[in-house]
XYZ file of C-alpha atoms in Angstrom:
622
model
C -24.797 -10.293 8.109
C -24.987 -12.372 10.135
C -25.396 -15.866 8.792
C -28.859 -15.860 8.157
C -30.733 -16.786 4.658
C -34.195 -17.774 3.361
C -35.382 -20.423 0.932
C -37.799 -20.038 -1.929
C -41.206 -21.522 -1.344
C -42.194 -24.627 -3.206
C -44.933 -24.832 -5.738
C -46.784 -27.561 -7.659
C -49.477 -27.569 -10.303
C -52.946 -28.566 -9.194
C -56.028 -29.690 -11.094
C -58.722 -27.195 -12.078
C -61.340 -26.296 -9.501
C -64.714 -26.971 -11.133
C -66.428 -23.753 -10.025
C -66.199 -21.729 -13.235
C -62.680 -20.518 -12.368
C -59.614 -21.209 -14.469
C -56.751 -23.440 -13.284
C -54.816 -22.344 -10.186
C -51.216 -22.931 -9.175
C -49.782 -23.052 -5.632
C -48.362 -19.587 -6.231
C -49.989 -18.225 -9.376
C -47.802 -17.777 -12.425
C -49.724 -14.560 -12.939
C -48.970 -13.197 -9.438
C -52.496 -13.603 -8.069
C -51.580 -15.696 -4.984
C -53.081 -13.724 -2.097
C -55.864 -12.207 -4.224
C -56.931 -15.723 -5.226
C -56.689 -16.912 -1.610
C -58.993 -14.099 -0.491
C -61.501 -14.984 -3.231
C -61.419 -18.684 -2.361
C -61.940 -17.890 1.331
C -65.115 -15.993 0.508
C -66.391 -18.964 -1.507
C -65.470 -21.490 1.197
C -67.033 -19.631 4.104
C -70.169 -18.853 2.083
C -70.742 -22.581 1.435
C -71.597 -21.928 -2.239
C -69.783 -24.928 -3.704
C -70.416 -28.591 -4.416
C -69.314 -31.060 -1.726
C -67.214 -32.930 -4.304
C -65.091 -29.766 -4.682
C -64.380 -29.282 -0.948
C -60.999 -31.068 -0.890
C -59.773 -29.201 -3.980
C -60.871 -25.897 -2.459
C -59.104 -26.649 0.856
C -55.954 -27.703 -1.033
C -55.882 -24.411 -2.969
C -56.521 -22.359 0.184
C -53.646 -24.065 2.027
C -51.386 -23.634 -0.990
C -52.145 -20.006 -1.906
C -52.406 -18.380 1.527
C -49.358 -16.268 2.499
C -50.395 -16.139 6.195
C -48.702 -19.203 7.815
C -51.403 -19.523 10.501
C -54.195 -19.632 7.898
C -52.106 -21.932 5.711
C -51.735 -24.371 8.633
C -55.428 -24.109 9.523
C -56.565 -25.141 6.017
C -53.814 -27.772 5.758
C -55.004 -29.424 8.992
C -58.609 -29.446 7.800
C -57.537 -30.889 4.422
C -55.610 -33.693 6.175
C -58.536 -34.584 8.433
C -61.075 -34.741 5.579
C -58.656 -36.514 3.185
C -58.055 -39.261 5.751
C -61.810 -39.580 6.273
C -62.325 -40.173 2.522
C -59.078 -42.205 2.123
C -57.806 -39.859 -0.606
C -54.083 -40.641 -0.818
C -53.293 -37.792 -3.227
C -54.963 -35.231 -0.950
C -53.231 -36.657 2.138
C -49.838 -36.102 0.469
C -50.891 -32.556 -0.491
C -51.977 -31.876 3.093
C -48.639 -32.998 4.512
C -46.842 -30.786 1.975
C -48.863 -27.662 2.822
C -48.672 -28.258 6.588
C -44.892 -28.634 6.306
C -44.664 -25.378 4.327
C -46.794 -23.589 6.943
C -44.664 -24.833 9.844
C -41.522 -23.796 7.970
C -42.862 -20.263 7.461
C -43.681 -20.130 11.193
C -40.090 -21.151 12.006
C -41.200 -24.493 13.524
C -38.669 -26.691 11.716
C -39.202 -29.801 13.802
C -42.930 -30.094 12.936
C -42.199 -29.104 9.323
C -39.708 -31.975 8.958
C -42.117 -34.382 10.628
C -44.894 -33.447 8.161
C -42.670 -33.674 5.061
C -41.309 -37.090 6.094
C -44.845 -38.379 6.549
C -45.570 -37.233 2.985
C -42.403 -38.937 1.658
C -43.430 -42.248 3.223
C -46.814 -42.231 1.467
C -45.571 -40.790 -1.878
C -42.769 -43.345 -2.089
C -45.163 -46.210 -1.337
C -47.643 -44.974 -3.988
C -44.852 -44.299 -6.553
C -46.035 -40.683 -6.793
C -42.882 -39.232 -8.348
C -44.123 -35.660 -8.809
C -44.968 -35.129 -5.141
C -41.906 -37.118 -4.031
C -39.585 -34.726 -5.892
C -41.212 -31.674 -4.281
C -41.033 -33.243 -0.815
C -37.307 -33.948 -1.239
C -36.877 -30.322 -2.228
C -38.720 -29.167 0.908
C -36.604 -31.423 3.128
C -33.449 -30.096 1.479
C -34.550 -26.559 2.310
C -35.063 -27.434 5.983
C -31.634 -29.063 6.282
C -30.096 -26.018 4.615
C -31.763 -23.804 7.225
C -30.263 -25.997 9.984
C -26.798 -25.622 8.457
C -26.533 -29.296 7.439
C -25.253 -28.580 3.916
C -24.471 -32.206 3.026
C -28.022 -33.405 3.763
C -29.431 -30.390 1.952
C -27.402 -31.196 -1.177
C -28.315 -34.903 -0.860
C -32.056 -34.108 -0.920
C -31.675 -31.557 -3.742
C -29.874 -34.231 -5.788
C -32.753 -36.634 -5.106
C -35.222 -34.004 -6.313
C -33.431 -32.921 -9.526
C -33.828 -36.079 -11.691
C -37.422 -36.592 -10.529
C -38.537 -33.028 -11.294
C -36.678 -33.004 -14.601
C -38.293 -36.303 -15.656
C -41.715 -34.937 -14.645
C -41.104 -31.758 -16.754
C -41.862 -29.687 -13.649
C -40.134 -26.481 -14.800
C -41.257 -24.388 -11.822
C -39.861 -26.689 -9.152
C -36.803 -27.586 -11.227
C -36.040 -23.859 -11.207
C -36.643 -23.859 -7.442
C -33.913 -26.507 -6.977
C -31.478 -24.365 -8.992
C -32.488 -21.300 -6.955
C -31.850 -23.107 -3.671
C -28.516 -24.516 -4.819
C -27.516 -20.979 -5.793
C -28.596 -19.776 -2.357
C -26.465 -22.485 -0.719
C -23.388 -21.547 -2.763
C -23.967 -17.854 -2.049
C -24.713 -17.570 1.662
C -23.280 -20.807 3.079
C -20.287 -21.608 0.863
C -19.469 -17.920 0.131
C -19.163 -18.503 -3.632
C -21.328 -15.720 -5.118
C -19.946 -16.118 -8.654
C -21.033 -19.785 -8.752
C -24.363 -18.804 -7.176
C -25.012 -16.240 -9.919
C -24.674 -19.016 -12.541
C -27.466 -21.010 -10.820
C -29.600 -17.853 -10.439
C -29.163 -17.089 -14.167
C -30.609 -20.506 -15.088
C -33.525 -20.352 -12.625
C -34.273 -16.719 -13.478
C -34.506 -17.532 -17.200
C -37.054 -20.292 -16.431
C -39.190 -18.000 -14.218
C -39.196 -15.232 -16.809
C -40.113 -17.675 -19.583
C -43.074 -18.830 -17.447
C -44.048 -15.277 -16.479
C -43.730 -16.516 -12.881
C -43.816 -13.275 -10.852
C -43.138 -14.803 -7.446
C -40.189 -16.791 -8.766
C -38.863 -13.679 -10.524
C -39.160 -11.692 -7.270
C -37.247 -14.281 -5.240
C -34.642 -14.588 -7.989
C -34.081 -10.803 -8.022
C -33.671 -10.823 -4.231
C -31.169 -13.688 -4.311
C -29.187 -12.016 -7.104
C -29.108 -8.879 -4.942
C -27.726 -10.867 -2.007
C -25.004 -12.351 -4.239
C -23.941 -8.879 -5.376
C -23.954 -7.737 -1.739
C -21.572 -10.595 -0.869
C -19.328 -9.502 -3.774
C -19.306 -5.956 -2.369
C -21.185 -4.506 -5.362
C -23.692 -2.589 -3.231
C -25.327 -0.572 -6.003
C -26.317 -3.698 -7.950
C -27.337 -5.382 -4.691
C -29.593 -2.490 -3.686
C -31.133 -2.246 -7.161
C -32.098 -5.949 -7.325
C -33.327 -6.123 -3.705
C -35.495 -3.012 -4.175
C -37.080 -4.542 -7.295
C -37.726 -7.800 -5.414
C -39.289 -5.987 -2.439
C -41.675 -4.014 -4.660
C -42.856 -7.195 -6.416
C -43.276 -9.125 -3.159
C -45.309 -6.296 -1.592
C -47.664 -6.495 -4.585
C -47.912 -10.272 -4.082
C -48.476 -9.943 -0.305
C -45.514 -12.236 0.484
C -44.092 -10.778 3.727
C -41.516 -13.374 4.842
C -38.804 -12.623 2.240
C -39.446 -8.855 2.479
C -38.443 -9.007 6.143
C -35.254 -10.869 5.179
C -34.360 -8.430 2.405
C -34.868 -5.453 4.737
C -32.124 -6.779 7.057
C -29.756 -7.036 4.091
C -30.666 -3.466 3.073
C -29.737 -2.487 6.621
C -26.294 -4.063 6.104
C -25.780 -2.201 2.834
C -26.570 1.189 4.387
C -24.474 0.391 7.469
C -21.502 -0.265 5.172
C -22.122 3.162 3.625
C -22.166 4.782 7.086
C -25.815 5.847 6.642
C -26.854 4.830 10.164
C -30.399 6.346 10.190
C -31.278 4.343 7.052
C -29.576 1.204 8.434
C -31.562 1.411 11.693
C -34.738 2.254 9.752
C -34.575 -0.851 7.541
C -33.765 -3.106 10.529
C -36.677 -1.690 12.558
C -39.029 -2.038 9.569
C -37.984 -5.701 9.250
C -38.747 -6.253 12.956
C -42.161 -4.526 12.736
C -43.162 -6.527 9.650
C -42.057 -9.829 11.218
C -43.991 -9.087 14.432
C -47.099 -8.082 12.468
C -47.190 -11.429 10.654
C -45.852 -13.656 13.453
C -42.633 -14.626 11.635
C -40.617 -15.818 14.663
C -37.470 -16.626 12.736
C -37.301 -13.149 11.201
C -38.173 -11.490 14.524
C -35.022 -13.082 15.952
C -32.905 -12.055 12.936
C -34.168 -8.461 13.158
C -33.340 -8.291 16.879
C -29.823 -9.555 16.119
C -29.353 -6.977 13.358
C -30.436 -4.116 15.668
C -28.061 -5.430 18.354
C -25.178 -5.395 15.869
C -25.991 -1.849 14.723
C -26.185 -0.509 18.281
C -22.919 -2.253 19.130
C -21.202 -0.598 16.126
C -22.523 2.769 17.284
C -21.161 2.241 20.810
C -24.578 1.968 22.495
C -23.795 -1.135 24.526
C -26.907 -1.068 26.702
C -29.277 -1.102 23.692
C -27.059 -3.673 21.937
C -27.306 -6.006 24.939
C -31.085 -5.537 25.232
C -31.735 -6.461 21.584
C -29.236 -9.335 21.766
C -31.119 -10.822 24.735
C -34.360 -10.611 22.706
C -32.590 -12.369 19.828
C -31.460 -15.215 22.105
C -35.059 -15.665 23.334
C -36.481 -15.976 19.804
C -33.575 -18.055 18.509
C -34.138 -20.642 21.229
C -37.873 -20.796 20.457
C -37.169 -21.421 16.744
C -34.111 -23.654 16.905
C -35.212 -26.354 19.311
C -32.034 -28.337 18.834
C -33.189 -31.417 20.699
C -36.441 -31.651 18.766
C -34.692 -31.231 15.422
C -32.274 -33.967 16.385
C -35.216 -36.249 17.163
C -36.694 -35.500 13.734
C -33.338 -36.243 12.114
C -33.311 -39.552 13.984
C -36.858 -40.186 12.751
C -35.567 -39.796 9.204
C -32.632 -42.075 9.988
C -34.994 -44.694 11.439
C -37.091 -44.442 8.274
C -34.053 -45.011 6.057
C -32.884 -47.913 8.252
C -36.390 -49.367 8.069
C -36.272 -49.229 4.251
C -32.875 -50.930 4.268
C -34.152 -53.589 6.661
C -37.136 -54.268 4.376
C -34.802 -54.938 1.461
C -32.670 -57.202 3.656
C -35.754 -59.141 4.737
C -36.764 -59.738 1.093
C -33.314 -61.004 0.238
C -33.370 -63.200 3.328
C -36.682 -64.759 2.342
C -35.250 -65.663 -1.059
C -32.237 -67.194 0.668
C -34.503 -69.169 2.991
C -36.312 -70.696 -0.005
C -33.040 -71.611 -1.716
C -31.315 -72.837 1.461
C -34.278 -74.453 3.195
C -32.281 -77.643 3.843
C -29.361 -75.785 5.432
C -30.876 -74.230 8.564
C -27.594 -73.525 10.295
C -26.201 -71.488 7.409
C -29.424 -69.441 7.217
C -29.198 -68.595 10.953
C -25.559 -67.510 10.534
C -26.483 -65.196 7.624
C -29.408 -63.722 9.563
C -27.284 -63.136 12.681
C -24.527 -61.512 10.599
C -26.972 -59.123 8.937
C -28.518 -58.155 12.293
C -25.045 -57.560 13.746
C -24.089 -55.321 10.812
C -27.334 -53.381 11.098
C -26.811 -52.982 14.852
C -23.228 -51.767 14.345
C -24.366 -49.348 11.630
C -27.129 -47.919 13.844
C -24.748 -47.648 16.813
C -22.098 -45.852 14.741
C -24.721 -43.567 13.253
C -26.050 -42.463 16.652
C -22.500 -42.016 18.004
C -21.737 -39.795 15.033
C -24.947 -37.798 15.582
C -24.041 -37.334 19.233
C -20.554 -36.162 18.310
C -21.984 -33.674 15.775
C -24.503 -32.373 18.305
C -21.834 -31.843 21.000
C -19.538 -30.128 18.512
C -22.330 -27.830 17.283
C -23.350 -26.976 20.858
C -19.759 -26.147 21.842
C -19.433 -23.892 18.796
C -22.610 -22.014 19.743
C -21.390 -21.608 23.343
C -18.025 -20.281 22.146
C -19.679 -17.758 19.807
C -21.927 -16.452 22.570
C -18.953 -16.216 24.957
C -16.989 -14.154 22.417
C -19.944 -11.815 21.910
C -20.354 -11.335 25.682
C -16.612 -10.599 26.011
C -16.859 -8.010 23.231
C -19.750 -6.237 24.959
C -17.885 -6.265 28.301
C -14.784 -4.681 26.699
C -16.959 -1.780 25.533
C -17.693 -1.039 29.204
C -14.412 -1.833 31.013
C -10.673 -1.741 30.209
C -9.280 -5.094 29.059
C -7.324 -5.952 32.215
C -10.211 -4.858 34.458
C -12.694 -6.978 32.469
C -10.352 -9.985 32.771
C -10.071 -9.497 36.552
C -13.855 -9.243 36.878
C -14.388 -12.507 34.936
C -11.748 -14.409 36.938
C -12.548 -13.237 40.482
C -16.056 -11.735 40.251
C -14.776 -8.419 41.627
C -12.264 -5.673 40.829
C -9.711 -4.408 43.343
C -9.118 -0.639 43.384
C -5.651 0.386 42.129
C -3.542 3.496 42.661
C -1.736 5.130 39.733
C 1.051 7.557 40.619
C 0.929 9.750 37.521
C -1.899 10.095 35.019
C -3.340 13.050 33.100
C -7.055 13.929 33.435
C -8.999 16.094 30.954
C -12.445 17.668 31.426
C -14.512 19.473 28.754
C -17.711 21.470 29.110
C -19.980 23.317 26.652
C -20.608 26.989 27.454
C -24.285 27.903 28.085
C -25.325 24.320 27.252
C -28.482 24.336 29.399
C -29.759 27.664 28.034
C -29.024 26.960 24.354
C -30.362 23.385 24.580
C -33.749 24.547 25.875
C -34.654 25.641 22.325
C -33.720 22.266 20.777
C -36.008 19.292 20.280
C -35.000 16.181 22.282
C -33.983 14.432 19.065
C -31.685 17.258 17.895
C -30.220 17.628 21.396
C -29.288 13.930 21.580
C -28.035 13.985 17.980
C -25.768 16.977 18.693
C -24.288 15.587 21.905
C -23.800 12.174 20.279
C -21.996 13.802 17.337
C -19.506 15.652 19.558
C -18.840 12.783 21.956
C -18.475 10.246 19.128
C -15.851 12.499 17.506
C -14.120 12.939 20.884
C -14.040 9.114 21.254
C -12.237 8.866 17.904
C -9.645 11.400 19.097
C -9.075 9.380 22.306
C -8.522 6.181 20.348
C -6.127 7.965 17.945
C -3.887 9.202 20.773
C -4.013 6.084 22.960
C -6.159 7.719 25.656
C -9.191 6.387 27.541
C -12.649 7.875 28.002
C -13.873 7.409 31.558
C -17.427 8.777 31.362
C -19.741 11.585 30.274
C -21.867 13.627 32.673
C -24.531 15.574 30.806
C -22.516 17.855 28.506
C -19.220 17.152 30.326
C -16.640 14.727 28.895
C -13.904 13.138 31.044
C -10.884 11.139 29.840
C -7.444 10.037 31.051
C -3.969 9.276 29.752
C -1.455 6.808 31.201
C -4.043 4.801 33.113
C -3.504 1.360 31.515
C -1.182 1.905 28.558
C 1.607 3.166 30.907
C 2.908 5.733 28.390
C 5.338 8.277 29.822
C 4.180 11.015 27.410
C 0.498 10.861 28.429
C 0.395 14.590 29.242
C 1.727 15.513 25.775
C -0.759 13.126 24.121
C -3.605 14.680 26.116
C -2.750 18.262 25.050
C -2.591 17.195 21.367
C -6.012 15.580 21.821
C -7.357 18.778 23.434
C -6.352 20.836 20.377
C -8.188 18.369 18.112
C -11.330 18.604 20.309
C -11.300 22.399 19.901
C -10.833 21.954 16.142
C -13.931 19.707 16.008
C -16.118 22.374 17.655
C -14.727 25.040 15.327
C -15.501 22.885 12.249
C -19.157 22.659 13.293
C -19.412 26.458 13.497
C -17.685 26.939 10.119
C -19.460 24.183 8.177
C -22.905 24.824 9.695
C -23.785 21.123 9.805
C -27.472 20.157 9.658
C -29.131 19.461 13.024
C -25.803 19.831 14.935
C -25.831 22.651 17.516
C -22.596 24.730 17.514
C -21.129 25.103 21.015
C -18.210 26.965 22.622
C -16.041 24.555 24.632
C -13.826 24.923 27.724
C -11.031 22.457 28.489
C -9.080 21.822 31.696
C -6.159 19.420 32.267
C -4.272 18.251 35.384
C -1.673 15.549 36.086
C -1.154 13.569 39.279
C -2.017 10.380 41.227
C -5.489 8.766 41.200
C -7.300 5.682 42.469
C -9.265 3.663 39.862
C -11.840 0.914 40.241
C -15.359 -0.397 39.552
C -18.373 0.837 41.503
C -21.712 -0.950 41.898
C -22.911 -4.467 41.095
C -25.878 -3.523 38.881
C -25.075 -1.382 35.828
C -21.534 -1.089 37.180
C -19.153 1.591 35.942
C -15.381 2.123 35.865
C -14.313 5.406 37.513
C -11.340 7.299 39.025
C -11.064 9.360 42.229
C -8.632 11.659 43.966
C -7.472 15.243 44.304
C -6.029 15.097 40.780
C -9.538 14.632 39.364
C -10.950 17.523 41.392
C -8.145 19.883 40.284
C -8.672 18.904 36.624
C -12.348 19.826 36.994
C -11.349 23.185 38.539
C -8.978 23.814 35.610
C -11.961 23.426 33.268
C -14.268 25.749 35.223
C -11.502 28.395 35.331
C -10.812 28.124 31.599
C -12.245 30.222 28.782
C -14.032 29.083 25.634
C -11.674 27.792 22.997
C -8.848 27.626 25.545
C -6.863 24.816 27.168
C -6.213 25.606 30.843
C -3.598 23.430 32.570
C -2.182 23.071 36.068
C 1.452 23.553 37.100
C 1.913 19.751 37.280
C 0.894 19.330 33.646
C 2.890 22.398 32.581
C 6.128 20.879 33.885
C 5.541 17.800 31.698
C 4.660 19.579 28.416
C 6.538 22.901 28.516
C 9.259 21.662 26.148
C 6.670 20.680 23.511
C 4.138 23.540 23.654
C 4.132 27.313 23.935
C 2.307 28.165 27.168
C 1.026 31.449 28.640
C 1.360 31.895 32.404
C -1.917 33.206 33.849
C -0.604 33.760 37.358
C -1.978 32.346 40.574
C -5.740 32.091 40.647
C -8.115 31.185 43.452
C -9.501 27.685 43.229
C -12.456 26.461 45.289
C -11.282 24.305 48.232
C -7.658 24.567 47.019
C -6.613 28.187 47.555
C -4.309 29.902 45.055
C -2.936 27.765 42.205
C -0.737 28.488 39.185
C -2.492 28.130 35.840
C -1.333 28.204 32.228
C -2.976 28.469 28.818
C -1.521 26.188 26.122
C -1.355 28.310 22.967
C 0.217 26.062 20.349
C 2.860 23.378 19.755
C 6.437 24.557 19.464
C 8.044 24.379 16.049
C 10.291 21.341 15.717
C 13.819 22.178 14.552
C 15.421 19.580 12.307
């Protein structure tokens, strides 16, 4: 699964709203988050409230709303009005809710900027409760950026503060996020389950439905990483049901992609594609850019596994577009530098205080004071210089890693279209020279009465049937070291000896032909659901060909020559369930197979040609 994971939202207790309602929480312990938000919206837009309650009402709306756009809208209004009334507590709350909204939208740079603004004020006002929650939020953002050390650093800052404040809900959130880090970043699911056990116990003791739902989902992901799919599916299903009741769509979209992975591992491709598509639809409906990108990537991976390279490439291009819009690397780096500047500023403030004390004590020794001041400035300058050099090195290293990953993925997609040596030639020179091969074996197959029998099938069943046969044929080709060249409607064309240079390519091809016939017979015997049974004809010929790449847009690898034409004629002159071969092929396989001479038969544009049916392999004598 791709390396993608979510973080639990942060919550903090607020004061009661004096409108006859009971106390509210950022996400209600009683699972009333979106219901409460809807009720509060009606009150706010009706204007039926006292002006003294406006800031509290805006704070609750920004905190409860699950729609990130609405959350940001009320957070912005809260910030504007709080600044107008010089309400420090409400300003901190506004920065927290705006940061949460930006994070849900996938805009990490603005989220970090908002949280850091809140930290600056909370630290100055000695507001420990809000400071602990802000550190937790910042830790979550760094975890999303893959900076595990900074994530752990901020979690460690949050833990003693939240514990001292007896903030059980957010203390559990720290444990949940640490578990998430150990699970999906450090690949230690057993350690993660220990953290999830502690946080889950706290949420259940509080009756905290949202926390319970996230905890169930994270436990499911840990079991998925351990390969225990049944437990993973059970926990993720429970989490999804609870989150749908709560109207929290962001994690549902994430869980759906993991469900897609579970079903893909089982080989249940319709279910795997269904969950991935449902994740994409849900993310688009609610404008969750980060999850839109993840869903596109998951669909690309599924299509690539199923051999549909064109669809895989299309969804991968969509993923790249959304990934770039979410992960604005330069902007995030600027925000990281903003944090660094803030920390340096704090350090400089402490240095200035110490310096003032030294100036009082050493007032008579001006030269010594100047030396101390210059030394401190030099050390600060060196520290800042080293810090920015390290940040630059990290950025270059991260960028090179991303480029290498994308190059490997592009190479993998290209190898699904072209042979390895041809793909390498195309990358190095930008073109592929045609090559002549003196002896290869070409096989053609065709379904009898395909057009007539397919007229009664729905388009879905027709595609499903053809895909079933050709996918099985592909497996046979790979087993025998042969290469598929192309399909043309219901016709299937493959070769032996083209790039692997095996001398027994004709023998390998005849063995493969018998397995193809066996596949069609199994369908008729087993009566598989939605798979149309067909009679198949097979023709084989051996001789020289020319191979190369045609076209510059949607290019294709193909072979030409009289050998190909004769192989096609062998197929059209064959009978259903039979393998018809030319004299050239017969001379190469006659010692391995029992063949039946058909005599000379007229072949279009070729005159009379000898043909043989291959009946069965000869018994091997020890």
